Short mmCIF file of C-alpha atoms in Angstrom, two decimals:
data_model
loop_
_atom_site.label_atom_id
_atom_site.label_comp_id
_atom_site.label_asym_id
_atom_site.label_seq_id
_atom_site.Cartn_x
_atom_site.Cartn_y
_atom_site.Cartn_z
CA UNK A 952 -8.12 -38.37 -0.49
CA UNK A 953 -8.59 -36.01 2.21
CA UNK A 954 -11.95 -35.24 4.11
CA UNK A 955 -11.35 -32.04 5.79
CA UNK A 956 -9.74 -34.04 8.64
CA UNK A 957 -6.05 -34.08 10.05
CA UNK A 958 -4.51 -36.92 11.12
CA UNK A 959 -2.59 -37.68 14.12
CA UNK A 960 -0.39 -39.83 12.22
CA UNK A 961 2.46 -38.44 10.47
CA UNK A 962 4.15 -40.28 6.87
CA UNK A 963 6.25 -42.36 9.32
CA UNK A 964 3.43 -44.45 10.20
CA UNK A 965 3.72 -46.01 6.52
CA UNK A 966 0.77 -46.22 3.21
CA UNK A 967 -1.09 -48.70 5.26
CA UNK A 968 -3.29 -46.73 8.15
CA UNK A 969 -5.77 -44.86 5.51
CA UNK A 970 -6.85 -47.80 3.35
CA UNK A 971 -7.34 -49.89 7.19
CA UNK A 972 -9.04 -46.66 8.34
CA UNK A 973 -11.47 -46.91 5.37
CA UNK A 974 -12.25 -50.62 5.94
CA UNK A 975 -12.65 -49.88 9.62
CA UNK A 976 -9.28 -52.67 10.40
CA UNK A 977 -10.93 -55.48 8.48
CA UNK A 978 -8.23 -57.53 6.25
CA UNK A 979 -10.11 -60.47 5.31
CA UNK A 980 -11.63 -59.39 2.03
CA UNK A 981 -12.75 -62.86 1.22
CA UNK A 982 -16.11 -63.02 1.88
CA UNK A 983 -17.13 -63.51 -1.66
CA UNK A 984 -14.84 -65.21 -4.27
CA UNK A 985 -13.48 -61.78 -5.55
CA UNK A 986 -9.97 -61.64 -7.76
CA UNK A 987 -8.85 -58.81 -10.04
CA UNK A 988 -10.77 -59.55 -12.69
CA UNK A 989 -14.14 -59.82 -10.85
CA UNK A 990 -16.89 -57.72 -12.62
CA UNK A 991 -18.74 -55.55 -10.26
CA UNK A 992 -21.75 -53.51 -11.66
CA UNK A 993 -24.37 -50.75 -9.09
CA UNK A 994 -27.56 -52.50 -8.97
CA UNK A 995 -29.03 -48.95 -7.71
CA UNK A 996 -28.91 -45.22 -8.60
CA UNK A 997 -30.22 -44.15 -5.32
CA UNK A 998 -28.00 -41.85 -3.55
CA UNK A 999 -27.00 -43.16 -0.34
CA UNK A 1000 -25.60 -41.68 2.78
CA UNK A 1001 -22.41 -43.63 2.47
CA UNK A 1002 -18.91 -43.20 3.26
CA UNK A 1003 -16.93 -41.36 0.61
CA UNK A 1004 -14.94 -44.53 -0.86
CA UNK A 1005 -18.68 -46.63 -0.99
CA UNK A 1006 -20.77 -43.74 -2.86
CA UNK A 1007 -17.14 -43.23 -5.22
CA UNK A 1008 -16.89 -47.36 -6.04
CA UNK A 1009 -20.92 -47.24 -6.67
CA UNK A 1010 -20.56 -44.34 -9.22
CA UNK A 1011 -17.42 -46.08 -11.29
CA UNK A 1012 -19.33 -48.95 -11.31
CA UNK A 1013 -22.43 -48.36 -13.18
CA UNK A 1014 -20.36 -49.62 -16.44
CA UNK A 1015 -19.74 -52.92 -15.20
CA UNK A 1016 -15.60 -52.57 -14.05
CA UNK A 1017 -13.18 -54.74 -12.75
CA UNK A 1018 -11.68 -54.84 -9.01
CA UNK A 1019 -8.73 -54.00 -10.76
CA UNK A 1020 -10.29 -50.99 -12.37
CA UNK A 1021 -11.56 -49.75 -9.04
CA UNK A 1022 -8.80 -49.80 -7.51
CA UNK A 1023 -6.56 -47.97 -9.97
CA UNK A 1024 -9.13 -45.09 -10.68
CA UNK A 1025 -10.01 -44.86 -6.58
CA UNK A 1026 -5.90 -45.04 -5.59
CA UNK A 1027 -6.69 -47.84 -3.25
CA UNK A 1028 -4.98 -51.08 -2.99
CA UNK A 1029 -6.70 -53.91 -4.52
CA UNK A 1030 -6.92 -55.59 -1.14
CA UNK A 1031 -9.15 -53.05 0.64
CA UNK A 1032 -11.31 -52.23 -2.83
CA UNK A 1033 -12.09 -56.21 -1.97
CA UNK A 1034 -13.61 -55.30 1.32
CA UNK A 1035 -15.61 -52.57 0.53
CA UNK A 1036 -16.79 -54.26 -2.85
CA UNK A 1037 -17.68 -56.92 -0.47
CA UNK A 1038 -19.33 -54.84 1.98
CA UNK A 1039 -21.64 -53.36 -1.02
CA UNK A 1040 -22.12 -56.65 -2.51
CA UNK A 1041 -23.65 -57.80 1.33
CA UNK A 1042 -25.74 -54.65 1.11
CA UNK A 1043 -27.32 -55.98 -2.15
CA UNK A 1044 -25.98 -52.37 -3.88
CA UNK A 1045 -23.32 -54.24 -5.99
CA UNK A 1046 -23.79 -57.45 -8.30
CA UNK A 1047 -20.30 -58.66 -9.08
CA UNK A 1048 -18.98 -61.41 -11.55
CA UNK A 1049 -16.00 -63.52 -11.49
CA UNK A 1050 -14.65 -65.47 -14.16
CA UNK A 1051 -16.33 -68.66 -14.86
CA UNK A 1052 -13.14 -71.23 -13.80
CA UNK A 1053 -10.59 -69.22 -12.03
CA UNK A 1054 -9.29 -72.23 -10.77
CA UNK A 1055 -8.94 -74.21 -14.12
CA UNK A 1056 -6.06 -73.10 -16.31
CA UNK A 1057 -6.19 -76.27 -17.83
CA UNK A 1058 -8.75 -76.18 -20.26
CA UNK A 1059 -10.31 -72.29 -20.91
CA UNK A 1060 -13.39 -72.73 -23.24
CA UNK A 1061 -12.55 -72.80 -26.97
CA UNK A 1062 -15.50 -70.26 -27.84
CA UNK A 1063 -13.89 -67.69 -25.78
CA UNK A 1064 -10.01 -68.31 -26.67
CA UNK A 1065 -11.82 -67.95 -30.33
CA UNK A 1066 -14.12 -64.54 -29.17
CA UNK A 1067 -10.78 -63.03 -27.40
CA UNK A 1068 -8.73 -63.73 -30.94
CA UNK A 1069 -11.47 -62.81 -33.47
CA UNK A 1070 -11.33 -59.77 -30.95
CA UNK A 1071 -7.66 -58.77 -30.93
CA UNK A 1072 -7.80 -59.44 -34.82
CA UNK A 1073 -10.17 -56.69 -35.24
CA UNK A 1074 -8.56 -54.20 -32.90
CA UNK B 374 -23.09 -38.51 -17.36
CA UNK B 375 -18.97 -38.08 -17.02
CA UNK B 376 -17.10 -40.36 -15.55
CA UNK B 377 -13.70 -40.42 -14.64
CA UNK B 378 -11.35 -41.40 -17.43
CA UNK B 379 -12.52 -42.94 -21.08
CA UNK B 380 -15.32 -45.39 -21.68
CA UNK B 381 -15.18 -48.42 -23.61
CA UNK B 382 -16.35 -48.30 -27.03
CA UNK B 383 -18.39 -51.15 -26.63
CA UNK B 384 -20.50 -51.19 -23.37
CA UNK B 385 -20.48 -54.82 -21.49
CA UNK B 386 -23.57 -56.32 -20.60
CA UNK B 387 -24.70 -56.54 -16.94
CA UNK B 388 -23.33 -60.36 -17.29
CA UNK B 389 -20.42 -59.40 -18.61
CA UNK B 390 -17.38 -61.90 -17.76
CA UNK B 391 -13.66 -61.01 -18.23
CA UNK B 392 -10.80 -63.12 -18.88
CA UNK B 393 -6.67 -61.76 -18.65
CA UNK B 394 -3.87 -62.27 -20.45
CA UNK B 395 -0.45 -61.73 -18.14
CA UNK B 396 2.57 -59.59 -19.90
CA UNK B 397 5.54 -60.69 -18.25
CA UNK B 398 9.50 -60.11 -19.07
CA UNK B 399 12.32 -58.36 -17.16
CA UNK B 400 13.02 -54.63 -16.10
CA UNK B 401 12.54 -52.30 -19.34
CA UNK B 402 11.82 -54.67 -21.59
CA UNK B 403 8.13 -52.57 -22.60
CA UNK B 404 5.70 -54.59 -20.68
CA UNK B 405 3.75 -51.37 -20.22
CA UNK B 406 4.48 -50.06 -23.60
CA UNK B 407 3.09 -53.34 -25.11
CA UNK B 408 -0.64 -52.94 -22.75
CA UNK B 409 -0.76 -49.47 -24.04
CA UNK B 410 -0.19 -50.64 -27.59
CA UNK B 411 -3.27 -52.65 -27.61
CA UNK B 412 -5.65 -51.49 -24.65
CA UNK B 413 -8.58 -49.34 -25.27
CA UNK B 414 -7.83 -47.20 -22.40
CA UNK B 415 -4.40 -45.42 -20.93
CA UNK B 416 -2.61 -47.83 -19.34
CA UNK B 417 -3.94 -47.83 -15.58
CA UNK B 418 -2.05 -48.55 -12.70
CA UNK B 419 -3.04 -50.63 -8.94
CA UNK B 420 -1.47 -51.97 -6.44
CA UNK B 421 -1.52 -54.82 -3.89
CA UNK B 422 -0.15 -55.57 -1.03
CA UNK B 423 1.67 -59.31 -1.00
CA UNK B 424 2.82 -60.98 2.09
CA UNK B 425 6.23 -61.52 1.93
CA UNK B 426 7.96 -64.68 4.06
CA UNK B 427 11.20 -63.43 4.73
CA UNK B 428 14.14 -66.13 4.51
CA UNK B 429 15.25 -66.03 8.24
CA UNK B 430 12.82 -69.03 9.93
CA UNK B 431 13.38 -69.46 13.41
CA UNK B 432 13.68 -73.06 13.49
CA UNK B 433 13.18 -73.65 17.05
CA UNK B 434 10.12 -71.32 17.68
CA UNK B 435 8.65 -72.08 13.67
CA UNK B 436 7.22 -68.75 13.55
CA UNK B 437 7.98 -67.20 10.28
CA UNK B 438 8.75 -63.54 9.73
CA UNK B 439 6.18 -62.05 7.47
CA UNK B 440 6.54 -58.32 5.95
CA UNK B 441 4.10 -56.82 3.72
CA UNK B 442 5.47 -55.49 0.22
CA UNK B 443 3.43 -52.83 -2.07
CA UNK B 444 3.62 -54.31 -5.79
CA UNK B 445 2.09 -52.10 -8.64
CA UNK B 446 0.68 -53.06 -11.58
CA UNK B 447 -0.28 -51.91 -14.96
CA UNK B 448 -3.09 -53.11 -17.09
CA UNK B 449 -5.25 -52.36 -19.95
CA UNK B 450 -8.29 -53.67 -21.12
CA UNK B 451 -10.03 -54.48 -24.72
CA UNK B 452 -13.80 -54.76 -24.81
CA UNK B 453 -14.11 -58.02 -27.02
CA UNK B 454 -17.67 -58.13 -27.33
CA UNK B 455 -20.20 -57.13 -24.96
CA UNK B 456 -20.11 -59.84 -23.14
CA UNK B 457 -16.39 -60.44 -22.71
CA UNK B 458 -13.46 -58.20 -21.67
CA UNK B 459 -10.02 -58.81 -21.95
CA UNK B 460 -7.37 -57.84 -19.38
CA UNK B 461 -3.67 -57.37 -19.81
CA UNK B 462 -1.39 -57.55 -17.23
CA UNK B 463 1.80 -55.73 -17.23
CA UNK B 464 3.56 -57.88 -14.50
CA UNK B 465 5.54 -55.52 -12.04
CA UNK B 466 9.27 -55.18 -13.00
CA UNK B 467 10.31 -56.38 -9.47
CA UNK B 468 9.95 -60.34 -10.22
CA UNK B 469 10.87 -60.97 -6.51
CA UNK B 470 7.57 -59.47 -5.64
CA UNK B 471 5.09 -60.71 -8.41
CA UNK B 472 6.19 -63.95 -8.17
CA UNK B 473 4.67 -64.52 -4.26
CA UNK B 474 1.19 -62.89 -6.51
CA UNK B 475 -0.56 -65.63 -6.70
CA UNK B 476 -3.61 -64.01 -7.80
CA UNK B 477 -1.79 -62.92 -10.59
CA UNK B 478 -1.32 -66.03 -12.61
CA UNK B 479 -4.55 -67.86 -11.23
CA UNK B 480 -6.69 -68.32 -14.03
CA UNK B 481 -4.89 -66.44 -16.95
CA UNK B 482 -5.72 -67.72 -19.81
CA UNK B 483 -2.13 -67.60 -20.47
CA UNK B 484 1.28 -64.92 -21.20
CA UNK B 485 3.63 -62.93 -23.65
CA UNK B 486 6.89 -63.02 -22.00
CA UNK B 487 8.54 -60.26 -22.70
CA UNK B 488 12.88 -60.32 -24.05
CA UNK B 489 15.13 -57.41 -24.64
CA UNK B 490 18.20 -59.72 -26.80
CA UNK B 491 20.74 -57.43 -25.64
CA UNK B 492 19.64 -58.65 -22.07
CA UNK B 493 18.31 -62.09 -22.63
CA UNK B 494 18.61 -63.53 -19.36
CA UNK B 495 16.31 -60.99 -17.91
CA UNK B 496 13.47 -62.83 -19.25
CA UNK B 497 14.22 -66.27 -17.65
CA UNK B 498 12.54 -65.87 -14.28
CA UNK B 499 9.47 -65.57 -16.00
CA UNK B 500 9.90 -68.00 -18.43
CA UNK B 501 11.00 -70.52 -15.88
CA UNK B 502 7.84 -68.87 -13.85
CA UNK B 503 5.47 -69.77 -16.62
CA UNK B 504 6.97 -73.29 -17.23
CA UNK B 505 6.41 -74.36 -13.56
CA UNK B 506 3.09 -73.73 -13.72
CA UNK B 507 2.43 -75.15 -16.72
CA UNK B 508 0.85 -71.44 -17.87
CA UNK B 509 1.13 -71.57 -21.38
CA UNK B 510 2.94 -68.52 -23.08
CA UNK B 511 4.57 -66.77 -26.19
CA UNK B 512 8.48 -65.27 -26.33
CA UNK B 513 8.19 -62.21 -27.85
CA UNK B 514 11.70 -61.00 -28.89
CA UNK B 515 11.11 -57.05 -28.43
CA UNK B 516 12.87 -55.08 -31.29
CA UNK B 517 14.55 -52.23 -29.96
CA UNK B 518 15.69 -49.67 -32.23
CA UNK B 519 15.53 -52.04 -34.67
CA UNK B 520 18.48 -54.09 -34.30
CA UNK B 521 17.44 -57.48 -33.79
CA UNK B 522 20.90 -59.54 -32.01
CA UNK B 523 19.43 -62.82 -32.56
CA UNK B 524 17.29 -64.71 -34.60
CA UNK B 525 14.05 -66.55 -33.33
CA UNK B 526 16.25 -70.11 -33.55
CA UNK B 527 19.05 -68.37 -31.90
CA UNK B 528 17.08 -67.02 -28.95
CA UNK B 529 14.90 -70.30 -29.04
CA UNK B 530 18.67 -72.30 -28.29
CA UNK B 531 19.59 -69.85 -25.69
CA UNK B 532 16.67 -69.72 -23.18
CA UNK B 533 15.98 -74.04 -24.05
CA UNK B 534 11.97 -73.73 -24.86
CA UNK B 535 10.69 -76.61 -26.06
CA UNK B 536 9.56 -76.41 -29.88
CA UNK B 537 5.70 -76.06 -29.19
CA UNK B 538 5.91 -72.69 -27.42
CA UNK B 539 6.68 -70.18 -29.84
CA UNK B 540 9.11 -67.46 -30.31
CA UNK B 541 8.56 -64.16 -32.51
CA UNK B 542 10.30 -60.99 -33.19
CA UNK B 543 7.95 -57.48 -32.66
CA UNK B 544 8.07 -53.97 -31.84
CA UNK B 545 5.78 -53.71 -28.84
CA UNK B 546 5.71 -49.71 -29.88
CA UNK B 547 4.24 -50.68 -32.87
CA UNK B 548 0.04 -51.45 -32.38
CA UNK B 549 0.22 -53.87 -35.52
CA UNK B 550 3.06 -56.13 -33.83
CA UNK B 551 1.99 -56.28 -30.21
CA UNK B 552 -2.01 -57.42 -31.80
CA UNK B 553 0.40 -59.81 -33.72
CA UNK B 554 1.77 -61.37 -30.45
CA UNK B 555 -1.29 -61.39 -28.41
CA UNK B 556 -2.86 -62.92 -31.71
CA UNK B 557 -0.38 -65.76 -31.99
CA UNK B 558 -0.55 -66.52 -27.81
CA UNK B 559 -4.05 -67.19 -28.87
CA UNK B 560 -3.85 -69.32 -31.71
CA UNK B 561 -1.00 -71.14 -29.54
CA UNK B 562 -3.73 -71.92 -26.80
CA UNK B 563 -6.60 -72.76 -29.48
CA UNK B 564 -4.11 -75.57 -30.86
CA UNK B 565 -3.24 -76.88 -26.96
CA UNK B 566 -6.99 -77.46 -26.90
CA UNK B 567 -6.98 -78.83 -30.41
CA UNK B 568 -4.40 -81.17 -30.15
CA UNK B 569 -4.39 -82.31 -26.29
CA UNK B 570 -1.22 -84.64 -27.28
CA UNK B 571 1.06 -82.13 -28.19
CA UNK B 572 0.27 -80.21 -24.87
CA UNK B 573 0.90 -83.47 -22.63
CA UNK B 574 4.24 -84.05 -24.97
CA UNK B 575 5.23 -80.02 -23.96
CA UNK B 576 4.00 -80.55 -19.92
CA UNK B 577 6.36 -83.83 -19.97
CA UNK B 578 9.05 -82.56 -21.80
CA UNK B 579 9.15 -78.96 -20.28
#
């Protein structure tokens, strides 16, 4: 992803300065309970004066798409698609979704372990 | 409109939620073959960055030496209904690495791990993985080439599962078999719920 710009840095300095660059040094993406599987969906179709990676994530997302979706089709690592998810989702321009009881393995609902087999059975 | 890569045939709902299933097994054994078997879209590929504690701890100073490792992942997806999508995780082949991905295995609803017979012992990290967190899974004895080295009973004796967690044979090449596998990891976690005593038994026992 290149924007017409050349950087001072050279492939020594590692994968890790663009994706930083993007989310302007911020690592903490957990402002909002995001994980891989989190849902995110544009609540707009305006088009905004945004940064490249902001206006990209807003198009892909107007099918309702997982982080882990973003991520792949944008190249970015999943950590820094959570902060900018998370900066849209703080500028009201992205709803997102995460799965009902991320935390409770124990017992997933029996309507959707039936839904996801019905659903692989009619694949 | 065009987007970038296929659509799902069926469009989610705005409240869409998704749930994922984690495909786990050793180096080679088809963990990607097996998500693009089923998933309604090319195989896709991310990647995360995991935070590695590295084994030398300075005991008298207690700080810990962290490095940051790049772990990819492939996944696929299956639209269930329109209000539910399915995930599948093709867990990276470096276990070293997914194994400090906690994210990974938080909330999956549970796995297919993955053995080659000609190289059983590559699957037992993740069934050992699985077992310690009490994840529930299938063994899915990949066929390659057809030759199948061991029976179900055979492999069953050789990795010690207990008798709830089940073991089957499949070509993950084949669509038919790998639906077949992810089919039978779900009517394994439909009769955990059903019949809560035979889960405690397996938690106790495993």
């Amino acid at each position: 992803m290149r924007h017409g710009r050349e950087s001072w840095y050279d492939d020594e300095a590692g994968p890790l300065v663009r994706p930083y660059s993007v989310t302007r040094g911020r690592t903490r993406p957990d402002r909002y309970d995001l994980n891989i599987i989190t849902l995110v969906s544009t609540t707009s179709k305006e088009n905004l004066a945004l940064e490249p990676e902001y206006v990209q994530i807003l198009r892909l997302c107007r099918i309702p798409l997982s982080i882990a979706e973003v991520s792949a089709k944008l190249g970015l690592p999943i950590v820094v698609v959570k902060i900018l998810v998370a900066d849209l989702i703080e500028d009201g321009l992205l709803i997102f979704r995460s799965p009902d009881s991320p935390l409770n393995t124990e017992t997933p609902d029996m309507k959707t372990l039936q839904a996801v087999l019905d659903g692989i059975r009619r694949l | 409109m065009a987007f970038v890569g296929s659509e799902p045939p069926a469009q989610p709902a705005l409240g869409a939620s998704a749930v994922k299933v984690l495909i786990a097994g050793g180096f080679g054994v088809g963990k990607t073959t097996m998500v693009g078997a089923v998933s309604e879209i090319a195989p896709l590929r991310t990647e995360e960055m995991i935070s590695e504690i590295s084994g030398k701890v300075d005991d008298l100073s207690g700080v810990e030496n962290k490095t940051t490792t790049t772990v990819a992942l492939d996944f696929g997806r299956i639209t269930i209904n329109e209000s539910l999508i399915l995930y599948l995780f093709g867990t990276p082949g470096q276990e070293r690495f997914w194994f400090l991905w906690d994210e990974l295995a938080l909330g999956a609803l549970g796995a297919v791990v993955l053995a080659d017979t000609r190289r059983l012992d590559g699957c037992f990290a993740a069934v050992d993985f699985f077992e310690r967190r009490q994840i529930p899974f299938v063994l899915a004895v990949n066929n390659f080439f057809g030759k199948q080295f061991y029976t179900a009973d055979e492999v069953r004796e050789a990795t010690d599962l207990d008798s709830n967690t089940p073991i089957l044979l499949c070509d993950v090449r084949q669509r038919e078999s790998s639906k077949a596998v992810l089919a039978t990891l779900l009517e394994h976690l439909i009769a955990r719920i059903s019949n809560p005593d035979a889960a405690a038994s397996e938690a106790v026992g495993g």
